[in-house]
Amino acid sequence: MDSAEYERKIASRFAAFDQDGNGSIDREDFSKAAASVLAEFSVTARSDKGQALYSGAEAFWQGMAGIADVDGDQRVSRQEFVTSAVKRLRDNPERFGEIARPFLHAVVAVADEDGTGVTPASAARVMRALGVDAQVARQAAASLDTDGDNRISEEELLAAFAAYYVTPEQPR
């Protein structure tokens, strides 16, 4: 993959974070993502799971802003995302896991409706709530169950999430 193609791919990842489509990523995008997931699973914001999801979304936003909001305006522009966040995350993919983990941990708690783990169907519901096309969500969710047990662990989810967002420019 050449640099131009890589930047186009990463720019498309930006759109997934820009939940309100206003051309920048900000705290409200993370709050909107949390609210959408809670609504999909009929979990109230004031519940323990709801509060954990909002806290995780805030932690994710703070981590993102810390690595990408170069000008300190509490928004991450597309250019900041492409040049700052991607470079830093590409150079240190584990950092992405660190900033995403609280949010993903809380998403798992919401999507694990029966206490036995997140099913591919529940994972697809999360993705649809976050704006992913239904067919793409179903296919992606099915691929997340890497060990074939019909459950998606937090580690499987985190690995897939990081792989999607921290795509290496050149395959290793």
Tab-separated table of N, CA and C in Angstrom:
chain	number	residue	atom	x	y	z
A	1	MET	N	0.854	-1.171	0.000
A	1	MET	CA	0.000	0.000	0.000
A	1	MET	C	0.899	1.233	0.000
A	2	ASP	N	0.678	2.136	-0.947
A	2	ASP	CA	1.507	3.335	-0.989
A	2	ASP	C	0.981	4.361	0.018
A	3	SER	N	1.763	5.413	0.233
A	3	SER	CA	1.408	6.405	1.259
A	3	SER	C	0.081	7.089	0.985
A	4	ALA	N	-0.202	7.397	-0.276
A	4	ALA	CA	-1.465	8.064	-0.599
A	4	ALA	C	-2.648	7.149	-0.300
A	5	GLU	N	-2.535	5.887	-0.657
A	5	GLU	CA	-3.607	4.934	-0.380
A	5	GLU	C	-3.780	4.752	1.125
A	6	TYR	N	-2.659	4.682	1.845
A	6	TYR	CA	-2.702	4.549	3.300
A	6	TYR	C	-3.422	5.733	3.923
A	7	GLU	N	-3.084	6.939	3.492
A	7	GLU	CA	-3.733	8.123	4.058
A	7	GLU	C	-5.225	8.145	3.739
A	8	ARG	N	-5.628	7.688	2.549
A	8	ARG	CA	-7.057	7.609	2.214
A	8	ARG	C	-7.767	6.619	3.134
A	9	LYS	N	-7.098	5.498	3.385
A	9	LYS	CA	-7.696	4.481	4.256
A	9	LYS	C	-7.876	5.027	5.674
A	10	ILE	N	-6.860	5.680	6.174
A	10	ILE	CA	-6.933	6.229	7.521
A	10	ILE	C	-7.963	7.366	7.585
A	11	ALA	N	-8.056	8.166	6.536
A	11	ALA	CA	-9.052	9.237	6.516
A	11	ALA	C	-10.461	8.655	6.605
A	12	SER	N	-10.663	7.486	6.013
A	12	SER	CA	-11.991	6.859	6.126
A	12	SER	C	-12.252	6.421	7.561
A	13	ARG	N	-11.213	6.078	8.293
A	13	ARG	CA	-11.371	5.727	9.708
A	13	ARG	C	-11.817	6.940	10.508
A	14	PHE	N	-11.347	8.103	10.078
A	14	PHE	CA	-11.744	9.354	10.719
A	14	PHE	C	-13.266	9.490	10.720
A	15	ALA	N	-13.879	9.172	9.583
A	15	ALA	CA	-15.329	9.306	9.452
A	15	ALA	C	-16.076	8.458	10.477
A	16	ALA	N	-15.513	7.310	10.846
A	16	ALA	CA	-16.158	6.453	11.836
A	16	ALA	C	-16.184	7.115	13.218
A	17	PHE	N	-15.174	7.883	13.526
A	17	PHE	CA	-15.151	8.597	14.806
A	17	PHE	C	-16.028	9.844	14.773
A	18	ASP	N	-16.138	10.475	13.622
A	18	ASP	CA	-16.914	11.714	13.486
A	18	ASP	C	-18.397	11.368	13.425
A	19	GLN	N	-18.960	10.992	14.562
A	19	GLN	CA	-20.333	10.499	14.656
A	19	GLN	C	-21.383	11.508	14.180
A	20	ASP	N	-21.136	12.793	14.358
A	20	ASP	CA	-22.133	13.776	13.949
A	20	ASP	C	-21.858	14.362	12.567
A	21	GLY	N	-20.771	13.938	11.939
A	21	GLY	CA	-20.480	14.341	10.567
A	21	GLY	C	-20.129	15.803	10.384
A	22	ASN	N	-19.649	16.465	11.444
A	22	ASN	CA	-19.357	17.895	11.332
A	22	ASN	C	-17.926	18.197	10.878
A	23	GLY	N	-17.168	17.164	10.542
A	23	GLY	CA	-15.819	17.383	10.021
A	23	GLY	C	-14.724	17.399	11.065
A	24	SER	N	-15.082	17.149	12.315
A	24	SER	CA	-14.059	17.048	13.362
A	24	SER	C	-14.517	16.017	14.391
A	25	ILE	N	-13.552	15.503	15.114
A	25	ILE	CA	-13.843	14.569	16.200
A	25	ILE	C	-13.743	15.369	17.494
A	26	ASP	N	-14.754	15.231	18.337
A	26	ASP	CA	-14.724	15.925	19.614
A	26	ASP	C	-15.417	15.076	20.674
A	27	ARG	N	-15.464	15.599	21.860
A	27	ARG	CA	-16.064	14.891	22.994
A	27	ARG	C	-17.491	14.450	22.684
A	28	GLU	N	-18.235	15.286	21.999
A	28	GLU	CA	-19.625	14.973	21.677
A	28	GLU	C	-19.750	13.728	20.801
A	29	ASP	N	-18.779	13.503	19.925
A	29	ASP	CA	-18.816	12.296	19.099
A	29	ASP	C	-18.711	11.047	19.961
A	30	PHE	N	-17.878	11.093	20.972
A	30	PHE	CA	-17.726	9.948	21.866
A	30	PHE	C	-18.970	9.771	22.735
A	31	SER	N	-19.563	10.881	23.180
A	31	SER	CA	-20.804	10.795	23.952
A	31	SER	C	-21.940	10.260	23.093
A	32	LYS	N	-21.992	10.694	21.849
A	32	LYS	CA	-23.033	10.207	20.936
A	32	LYS	C	-22.866	8.712	20.694
A	33	ALA	N	-21.640	8.260	20.534
A	33	ALA	CA	-21.390	6.826	20.341
A	33	ALA	C	-21.889	6.043	21.554
A	34	ALA	N	-21.579	6.526	22.750
A	34	ALA	CA	-22.032	5.850	23.970
A	34	ALA	C	-23.558	5.823	24.034
A	35	ALA	N	-24.181	6.947	23.761
A	35	ALA	CA	-25.645	7.020	23.811
A	35	ALA	C	-26.277	6.065	22.796
A	36	SER	N	-25.693	5.964	21.628
A	36	SER	CA	-26.232	5.068	20.593
A	36	SER	C	-26.152	3.608	21.014
A	37	VAL	N	-25.036	3.221	21.610
A	37	VAL	CA	-24.883	1.835	22.069
A	37	VAL	C	-25.868	1.557	23.204
A	38	LEU	N	-25.988	2.479	24.140
A	38	LEU	CA	-26.927	2.282	25.243
A	38	LEU	C	-28.357	2.159	24.736
A	39	ALA	N	-28.728	2.996	23.793
A	39	ALA	CA	-30.085	2.934	23.244
A	39	ALA	C	-30.326	1.607	22.537
A	40	GLU	N	-29.347	1.127	21.803
A	40	GLU	CA	-29.497	-0.140	21.075
A	40	GLU	C	-29.785	-1.295	22.018
A	41	PHE	N	-29.188	-1.269	23.204
A	41	PHE	CA	-29.347	-2.367	24.157
A	41	PHE	C	-30.313	-2.025	25.294
A	42	SER	N	-31.022	-0.912	25.165
A	42	SER	CA	-32.006	-0.473	26.168
A	42	SER	C	-31.406	-0.410	27.574
A	43	VAL	N	-30.218	0.153	27.652
A	43	VAL	CA	-29.536	0.347	28.932
A	43	VAL	C	-29.582	1.843	29.248
A	44	THR	N	-29.976	2.186	30.446
A	44	THR	CA	-30.089	3.595	30.804
A	44	THR	C	-28.726	4.207	31.111
A	45	ALA	N	-28.631	5.480	30.832
A	45	ALA	CA	-27.381	6.208	31.070
A	45	ALA	C	-27.037	6.255	32.555
A	46	ARG	N	-28.038	6.242	33.414
A	46	ARG	CA	-27.794	6.337	34.856
A	46	ARG	C	-27.443	5.011	35.511
A	47	SER	N	-27.574	3.923	34.775
A	47	SER	CA	-27.214	2.611	35.325
A	47	SER	C	-25.690	2.509	35.454
A	48	ASP	N	-25.249	1.503	36.200
A	48	ASP	CA	-23.805	1.300	36.338
A	48	ASP	C	-23.142	1.076	34.979
A	49	LYS	N	-23.777	0.261	34.131
A	49	LYS	CA	-23.216	0.008	32.795
A	49	LYS	C	-23.224	1.282	31.953
A	50	GLY	N	-24.274	2.063	32.074
A	50	GLY	CA	-24.358	3.315	31.325
A	50	GLY	C	-23.286	4.294	31.762
A	51	GLN	N	-23.121	4.428	33.066
A	51	GLN	CA	-22.089	5.330	33.585
A	51	GLN	C	-20.692	4.864	33.182
A	52	ALA	N	-20.469	3.552	33.221
A	52	ALA	CA	-19.170	3.014	32.807
A	52	ALA	C	-18.911	3.287	31.329
A	53	LEU	N	-19.950	3.181	30.507
A	53	LEU	CA	-19.763	3.435	29.077
A	53	LEU	C	-19.453	4.911	28.827
A	54	TYR	N	-20.158	5.804	29.493
A	54	TYR	CA	-19.844	7.221	29.334
A	54	TYR	C	-18.445	7.552	29.856
A	55	SER	N	-18.056	6.933	30.962
A	55	SER	CA	-16.695	7.149	31.484
A	55	SER	C	-15.650	6.621	30.515
A	56	GLY	N	-15.922	5.451	29.934
A	56	GLY	CA	-15.012	4.882	28.946
A	56	GLY	C	-14.917	5.752	27.705
A	57	ALA	N	-16.048	6.304	27.269
A	57	ALA	CA	-16.056	7.197	26.112
A	57	ALA	C	-15.241	8.456	26.407
A	58	GLU	N	-15.385	8.980	27.614
A	58	GLU	CA	-14.607	10.165	27.991
A	58	GLU	C	-13.115	9.850	28.036
A	59	ALA	N	-12.757	8.700	28.584
A	59	ALA	CA	-11.348	8.310	28.621
A	59	ALA	C	-10.792	8.139	27.206
A	60	PHE	N	-11.585	7.555	26.327
A	60	PHE	CA	-11.167	7.378	24.945
A	60	PHE	C	-10.971	8.745	24.286
A	61	TRP	N	-11.910	9.650	24.508
A	61	TRP	CA	-11.775	10.994	23.952
A	61	TRP	C	-10.511	11.675	24.485
A	62	GLN	N	-10.289	11.601	25.794
A	62	GLN	CA	-9.107	12.246	26.373
A	62	GLN	C	-7.816	11.680	25.773
A	63	GLY	N	-7.785	10.357	25.595
A	63	GLY	CA	-6.615	9.741	24.974
A	63	GLY	C	-6.430	10.194	23.542
A	64	MET	N	-7.523	10.235	22.784
A	64	MET	CA	-7.457	10.679	21.392
A	64	MET	C	-7.000	12.130	21.320
A	65	ALA	N	-7.605	12.982	22.142
A	65	ALA	CA	-7.238	14.396	22.137
A	65	ALA	C	-5.776	14.575	22.532
A	66	GLY	N	-5.331	13.771	23.491
A	66	GLY	CA	-3.954	13.879	23.949
A	66	GLY	C	-2.925	13.568	22.881
A	67	ILE	N	-3.272	12.706	21.963
A	67	ILE	CA	-2.303	12.380	20.918
A	67	ILE	C	-2.559	13.099	19.597
A	68	ALA	N	-3.759	13.653	19.412
A	68	ALA	CA	-4.076	14.191	18.098
A	68	ALA	C	-4.461	15.669	18.060
A	69	ASP	N	-4.953	16.219	19.156
A	69	ASP	CA	-5.409	17.611	19.130
A	69	ASP	C	-4.207	18.542	19.247
A	70	VAL	N	-3.526	18.708	18.142
A	70	VAL	CA	-2.266	19.457	18.112
A	70	VAL	C	-2.455	20.914	18.502
A	71	ASP	N	-3.545	21.539	18.042
A	71	ASP	CA	-3.726	22.962	18.315
A	71	ASP	C	-4.485	23.245	19.618
A	72	GLY	N	-4.899	22.200	20.322
A	72	GLY	CA	-5.525	22.370	21.630
A	72	GLY	C	-6.919	22.962	21.617
A	73	ASP	N	-7.634	22.853	20.493
A	73	ASP	CA	-8.971	23.452	20.403
A	73	ASP	C	-10.096	22.504	20.824
A	74	GLN	N	-9.746	21.362	21.417
A	74	GLN	CA	-10.707	20.360	21.875
A	74	GLN	C	-11.494	19.734	20.727
A	75	ARG	N	-10.878	19.728	19.551
A	75	ARG	CA	-11.411	19.046	18.371
A	75	ARG	C	-10.235	18.450	17.628
A	76	VAL	N	-10.464	17.317	17.006
A	76	VAL	CA	-9.440	16.703	16.169
A	76	VAL	C	-9.932	16.817	14.732
A	77	SER	N	-9.232	17.629	13.963
A	77	SER	CA	-9.596	17.782	12.552
A	77	SER	C	-9.157	16.535	11.782
A	78	ARG	N	-9.664	16.403	10.580
A	78	ARG	CA	-9.266	15.279	9.734
A	78	ARG	C	-7.752	15.278	9.544
A	79	GLN	N	-7.186	16.461	9.302
A	79	GLN	CA	-5.737	16.543	9.085
A	79	GLN	C	-4.968	16.173	10.350
A	80	GLU	N	-5.428	16.638	11.507
A	80	GLU	CA	-4.769	16.261	12.756
A	80	GLU	C	-4.828	14.743	12.945
A	81	PHE	N	-5.975	14.162	12.642
A	81	PHE	CA	-6.130	12.716	12.784
A	81	PHE	C	-5.160	11.977	11.875
A	82	VAL	N	-5.127	12.383	10.613
A	82	VAL	CA	-4.278	11.693	9.639
A	82	VAL	C	-2.803	11.867	9.976
A	83	THR	N	-2.388	13.079	10.299
A	83	THR	CA	-0.957	13.318	10.486
A	83	THR	C	-0.461	13.022	11.892
A	84	SER	N	-1.255	13.326	12.894
A	84	SER	CA	-0.778	13.160	14.268
A	84	SER	C	-1.169	11.825	14.866
A	85	ALA	N	-2.452	11.580	14.939
A	85	ALA	CA	-2.923	10.358	15.589
A	85	ALA	C	-2.397	9.126	14.891
A	86	VAL	N	-2.525	9.093	13.592
A	86	VAL	CA	-2.119	7.908	12.851
A	86	VAL	C	-0.631	7.656	12.996
A	87	LYS	N	0.169	8.691	12.871
A	87	LYS	CA	1.622	8.515	12.994
A	87	LYS	C	1.974	7.992	14.381
A	88	ARG	N	1.425	8.603	15.393
A	88	ARG	CA	1.746	8.176	16.757
A	88	ARG	C	1.225	6.779	17.046
A	89	LEU	N	0.020	6.488	16.586
A	89	LEU	CA	-0.539	5.165	16.835
A	89	LEU	C	0.155	4.104	16.001
A	90	ARG	N	0.528	4.441	14.776
A	90	ARG	CA	1.240	3.494	13.930
A	90	ARG	C	2.595	3.158	14.549
A	91	ASP	N	3.250	4.162	15.105
A	91	ASP	CA	4.550	3.937	15.730
A	91	ASP	C	4.436	3.199	17.054
A	92	ASN	N	3.262	3.262	17.693
A	92	ASN	CA	3.055	2.610	18.979
A	92	ASN	C	1.622	2.084	19.056
A	93	PRO	N	1.316	0.977	18.335
A	93	PRO	CA	-0.057	0.475	18.298
A	93	PRO	C	-0.604	0.097	19.676
A	94	GLU	N	0.265	-0.270	20.601
A	94	GLU	CA	-0.194	-0.620	21.942
A	94	GLU	C	-0.848	0.580	22.622
A	95	ARG	N	-0.422	1.768	22.259
A	95	ARG	CA	-0.996	2.987	22.829
A	95	ARG	C	-2.482	3.077	22.485
A	96	PHE	N	-2.827	2.673	21.261
A	96	PHE	CA	-4.229	2.702	20.861
A	96	PHE	C	-5.044	1.795	21.769
A	97	GLY	N	-4.522	0.616	22.045
A	97	GLY	CA	-5.211	-0.297	22.944
A	97	GLY	C	-5.413	0.309	24.316
A	98	GLU	N	-4.405	1.028	24.778
A	98	GLU	CA	-4.495	1.659	26.091
A	98	GLU	C	-5.611	2.694	26.140
A	99	ILE	N	-5.737	3.484	25.083
A	99	ILE	CA	-6.758	4.534	25.129
A	99	ILE	C	-8.153	4.002	24.787
A	100	ALA	N	-8.233	2.919	24.032
A	100	ALA	CA	-9.533	2.367	23.644
A	100	ALA	C	-10.096	1.396	24.680
A	101	ARG	N	-9.223	0.782	25.477
A	101	ARG	CA	-9.661	-0.297	26.377
A	101	ARG	C	-10.807	0.081	27.320
A	102	PRO	N	-10.801	1.220	28.010
A	102	PRO	CA	-11.921	1.508	28.920
A	102	PRO	C	-13.263	1.567	28.192
A	103	PHE	N	-13.275	2.134	27.005
A	103	PHE	CA	-14.506	2.209	26.228
A	103	PHE	C	-14.931	0.818	25.773
A	104	LEU	N	-14.008	0.063	25.220
A	104	LEU	CA	-14.358	-1.274	24.738
A	104	LEU	C	-14.772	-2.200	25.876
A	105	HIS	N	-14.127	-2.066	27.018
A	105	HIS	CA	-14.500	-2.865	28.188
A	105	HIS	C	-15.964	-2.586	28.554
A	106	ALA	N	-16.334	-1.315	28.543
A	106	ALA	CA	-17.708	-0.943	28.882
A	106	ALA	C	-18.687	-1.385	27.789
A	107	VAL	N	-18.277	-1.321	26.527
A	107	VAL	CA	-19.126	-1.799	25.432
A	107	VAL	C	-19.390	-3.289	25.603
A	108	VAL	N	-18.347	-4.045	25.948
A	108	VAL	CA	-18.510	-5.479	26.165
A	108	VAL	C	-19.517	-5.731	27.282
A	109	ALA	N	-19.438	-4.969	28.365
A	109	ALA	CA	-20.376	-5.152	29.475
A	109	ALA	C	-21.820	-4.888	29.042
A	110	VAL	N	-22.021	-3.910	28.176
A	110	VAL	CA	-23.366	-3.607	27.692
A	110	VAL	C	-23.848	-4.674	26.704
A	111	ALA	N	-22.979	-5.074	25.791
A	111	ALA	CA	-23.372	-6.003	24.721
A	111	ALA	C	-23.460	-7.453	25.180
A	112	ASP	N	-22.846	-7.780	26.310
A	112	ASP	CA	-22.916	-9.141	26.855
A	112	ASP	C	-24.208	-9.242	27.670
A	113	GLU	N	-25.283	-9.522	26.974
A	113	GLU	CA	-26.603	-9.457	27.585
A	113	GLU	C	-26.899	-10.570	28.579
A	114	ASP	N	-26.234	-11.705	28.450
A	114	ASP	CA	-26.558	-12.823	29.348
A	114	ASP	C	-25.381	-13.256	30.223
A	115	GLY	N	-24.286	-12.495	30.200
A	115	GLY	CA	-23.149	-12.802	31.053
A	115	GLY	C	-22.246	-13.918	30.545
A	116	THR	N	-22.455	-14.356	29.306
A	116	THR	CA	-21.623	-15.430	28.761
A	116	THR	C	-20.667	-14.946	27.683
A	117	GLY	N	-20.647	-13.650	27.440
A	117	GLY	CA	-19.773	-13.084	26.420
A	117	GLY	C	-20.577	-12.445	25.303
A	118	VAL	N	-19.903	-11.678	24.511
A	118	VAL	CA	-20.540	-10.977	23.405
A	118	VAL	C	-20.660	-11.937	22.223
A	119	THR	N	-21.861	-12.080	21.719
A	119	THR	CA	-22.079	-12.913	20.537
A	119	THR	C	-21.796	-12.080	19.282
A	120	PRO	N	-21.538	-12.736	18.166
A	120	PRO	CA	-21.404	-11.978	16.916
A	120	PRO	C	-22.645	-11.132	16.620
A	121	ALA	N	-23.831	-11.635	16.940
A	121	ALA	CA	-25.054	-10.852	16.707
A	121	ALA	C	-25.056	-9.571	17.545
A	122	SER	N	-24.624	-9.669	18.805
A	122	SER	CA	-24.557	-8.472	19.660
A	122	SER	C	-23.490	-7.508	19.163
A	123	ALA	N	-22.358	-8.047	18.720
A	123	ALA	CA	-21.294	-7.195	18.181
A	123	ALA	C	-21.793	-6.450	16.945
A	124	ALA	N	-22.574	-7.125	16.113
A	124	ALA	CA	-23.140	-6.480	14.922
A	124	ALA	C	-24.087	-5.356	15.338
A	125	ARG	N	-24.847	-5.569	16.394
A	125	ARG	CA	-25.749	-4.521	16.891
A	125	ARG	C	-24.960	-3.301	17.342
A	126	VAL	N	-23.831	-3.525	18.025
A	126	VAL	CA	-22.985	-2.406	18.448
A	126	VAL	C	-22.518	-1.635	17.222
A	127	MET	N	-22.024	-2.354	16.236
A	127	MET	CA	-21.512	-1.689	15.035
A	127	MET	C	-22.611	-0.910	14.317
A	128	ARG	N	-23.794	-1.499	14.211
A	128	ARG	CA	-24.905	-0.784	13.570
A	128	ARG	C	-25.245	0.475	14.360
A	129	ALA	N	-25.222	0.381	15.678
A	129	ALA	CA	-25.504	1.550	16.515
A	129	ALA	C	-24.475	2.658	16.282
A	130	LEU	N	-23.271	2.264	15.905
A	130	LEU	CA	-22.207	3.238	15.655
A	130	LEU	C	-22.169	3.698	14.199
A	131	GLY	N	-23.157	3.266	13.411
A	131	GLY	CA	-23.278	3.773	12.050
A	131	GLY	C	-22.747	2.882	10.950
A	132	VAL	N	-22.353	1.660	11.284
A	132	VAL	CA	-21.846	0.742	10.265
A	132	VAL	C	-23.032	0.113	9.529
A	133	ASP	N	-22.908	-0.011	8.222
A	133	ASP	CA	-23.924	-0.657	7.406
A	133	ASP	C	-24.223	-2.054	7.957
A	134	ALA	N	-25.495	-2.455	7.951
A	134	ALA	CA	-25.917	-3.718	8.565
A	134	ALA	C	-25.179	-4.925	7.991
A	135	GLN	N	-25.049	-5.014	6.682
A	135	GLN	CA	-24.363	-6.152	6.071
A	135	GLN	C	-22.884	-6.183	6.462
A	136	VAL	N	-22.247	-5.036	6.421
A	136	VAL	CA	-20.835	-4.941	6.807
A	136	VAL	C	-20.685	-5.305	8.280
A	137	ALA	N	-21.604	-4.835	9.101
A	137	ALA	CA	-21.558	-5.135	10.537
A	137	ALA	C	-21.669	-6.635	10.790
A	138	ARG	N	-22.582	-7.302	10.106
A	138	ARG	CA	-22.734	-8.756	10.286
A	138	ARG	C	-21.468	-9.498	9.878
A	139	GLN	N	-20.912	-9.128	8.744
A	139	GLN	CA	-19.695	-9.799	8.266
A	139	GLN	C	-18.521	-9.540	9.209
A	140	ALA	N	-18.367	-8.292	9.609
A	140	ALA	CA	-17.260	-7.942	10.500
A	140	ALA	C	-17.409	-8.640	11.848
A	141	ALA	N	-18.612	-8.661	12.383
A	141	ALA	CA	-18.851	-9.297	13.681
A	141	ALA	C	-18.541	-10.787	13.619
A	142	ALA	N	-18.932	-11.440	12.543
A	142	ALA	CA	-18.648	-12.872	12.402
A	142	ALA	C	-17.149	-13.137	12.388
A	143	SER	N	-16.387	-12.219	11.805
A	143	SER	CA	-14.932	-12.420	11.733
A	143	SER	C	-14.226	-12.155	13.066
A	144	LEU	N	-14.906	-11.514	14.008
A	144	LEU	CA	-14.288	-11.200	15.295
A	144	LEU	C	-14.126	-12.423	16.189
A	145	ASP	N	-14.947	-13.423	15.981
A	145	ASP	CA	-14.885	-14.645	16.798
A	145	ASP	C	-13.752	-15.517	16.264
A	146	THR	N	-12.533	-15.162	16.634
A	146	THR	CA	-11.360	-15.824	16.055
A	146	THR	C	-11.157	-17.249	16.544
A	147	ASP	N	-11.720	-17.608	17.695
A	147	ASP	CA	-11.530	-18.975	18.189
A	147	ASP	C	-12.740	-19.872	17.938
A	148	GLY	N	-13.772	-19.338	17.281
A	148	GLY	CA	-14.921	-20.131	16.865
A	148	GLY	C	-15.847	-20.590	17.977
A	149	ASP	N	-15.838	-19.926	19.131
A	149	ASP	CA	-16.697	-20.353	20.243
A	149	ASP	C	-18.036	-19.604	20.293
A	150	ASN	N	-18.343	-18.844	19.253
A	150	ASN	CA	-19.561	-18.047	19.158
A	150	ASN	C	-19.642	-16.965	20.239
A	151	ARG	N	-18.517	-16.594	20.760
A	151	ARG	CA	-18.398	-15.503	21.722
A	151	ARG	C	-17.170	-14.680	21.325
A	152	ILE	N	-17.263	-13.387	21.530
A	152	ILE	CA	-16.159	-12.494	21.208
A	152	ILE	C	-15.631	-11.939	22.523
A	153	SER	N	-14.405	-12.276	22.822
A	153	SER	CA	-13.808	-11.807	24.069
A	153	SER	C	-13.379	-10.353	23.927
A	154	GLU	N	-13.159	-9.738	25.049
A	154	GLU	CA	-12.668	-8.363	25.042
A	154	GLU	C	-11.333	-8.282	24.309
A	155	GLU	N	-10.488	-9.270	24.485
A	155	GLU	CA	-9.187	-9.271	23.810
A	155	GLU	C	-9.337	-9.409	22.296
A	156	GLU	N	-10.267	-10.275	21.859
A	156	GLU	CA	-10.516	-10.397	20.418
A	156	GLU	C	-11.030	-9.078	19.855
A	157	LEU	N	-11.918	-8.441	20.587
A	157	LEU	CA	-12.482	-7.172	20.154
A	157	LEU	C	-11.417	-6.087	20.101
A	158	LEU	N	-10.599	-6.003	21.125
A	158	LEU	CA	-9.552	-4.992	21.176
A	158	LEU	C	-8.550	-5.200	20.046
A	159	ALA	N	-8.150	-6.429	19.805
A	159	ALA	CA	-7.197	-6.718	18.726
A	159	ALA	C	-7.767	-6.316	17.370
A	160	ALA	N	-9.024	-6.640	17.124
A	160	ALA	CA	-9.647	-6.295	15.842
A	160	ALA	C	-9.812	-4.787	15.699
A	161	PHE	N	-10.217	-4.138	16.768
A	161	PHE	CA	-10.415	-2.689	16.761
A	161	PHE	C	-9.092	-1.991	16.451
A	162	ALA	N	-8.038	-2.410	17.135
A	162	ALA	CA	-6.724	-1.818	16.912
A	162	ALA	C	-6.231	-2.101	15.495
A	163	ALA	N	-6.421	-3.321	15.014
A	163	ALA	CA	-5.976	-3.662	13.662
A	163	ALA	C	-6.688	-2.798	12.623
A	164	TYR	N	-7.948	-2.533	12.846
A	164	TYR	CA	-8.715	-1.718	11.905
A	164	TYR	C	-8.220	-0.276	11.896
A	165	TYR	N	-8.011	0.296	13.068
A	165	TYR	CA	-7.632	1.700	13.143
A	165	TYR	C	-6.145	1.952	13.025
A	166	VAL	N	-5.325	1.015	13.408
A	166	VAL	CA	-3.879	1.192	13.361
A	166	VAL	C	-3.341	0.275	12.258
A	167	THR	N	-3.765	0.565	11.056
A	167	THR	CA	-3.370	-0.236	9.909
A	167	THR	C	-1.961	0.143	9.489
A	168	PRO	N	-1.049	-0.829	9.454
A	168	PRO	CA	0.304	-0.471	9.018
A	168	PRO	C	0.328	-0.067	7.545
A	169	GLU	N	1.159	0.908	7.240
A	169	GLU	CA	1.275	1.362	5.856
A	169	GLU	C	1.796	0.241	4.976
A	170	GLN	N	2.790	-0.437	5.450
A	170	GLN	CA	3.349	-1.581	4.727
A	170	GLN	C	3.094	-2.823	5.553
A	171	PRO	N	2.508	-3.863	4.935
A	171	PRO	CA	2.292	-5.092	5.704
A	171	PRO	C	3.596	-5.611	6.271
A	172	ARG	N	3.508	-6.141	7.481
A	172	ARG	CA	4.726	-6.658	8.136
A	172	ARG	C	4.912	-8.122	7.825
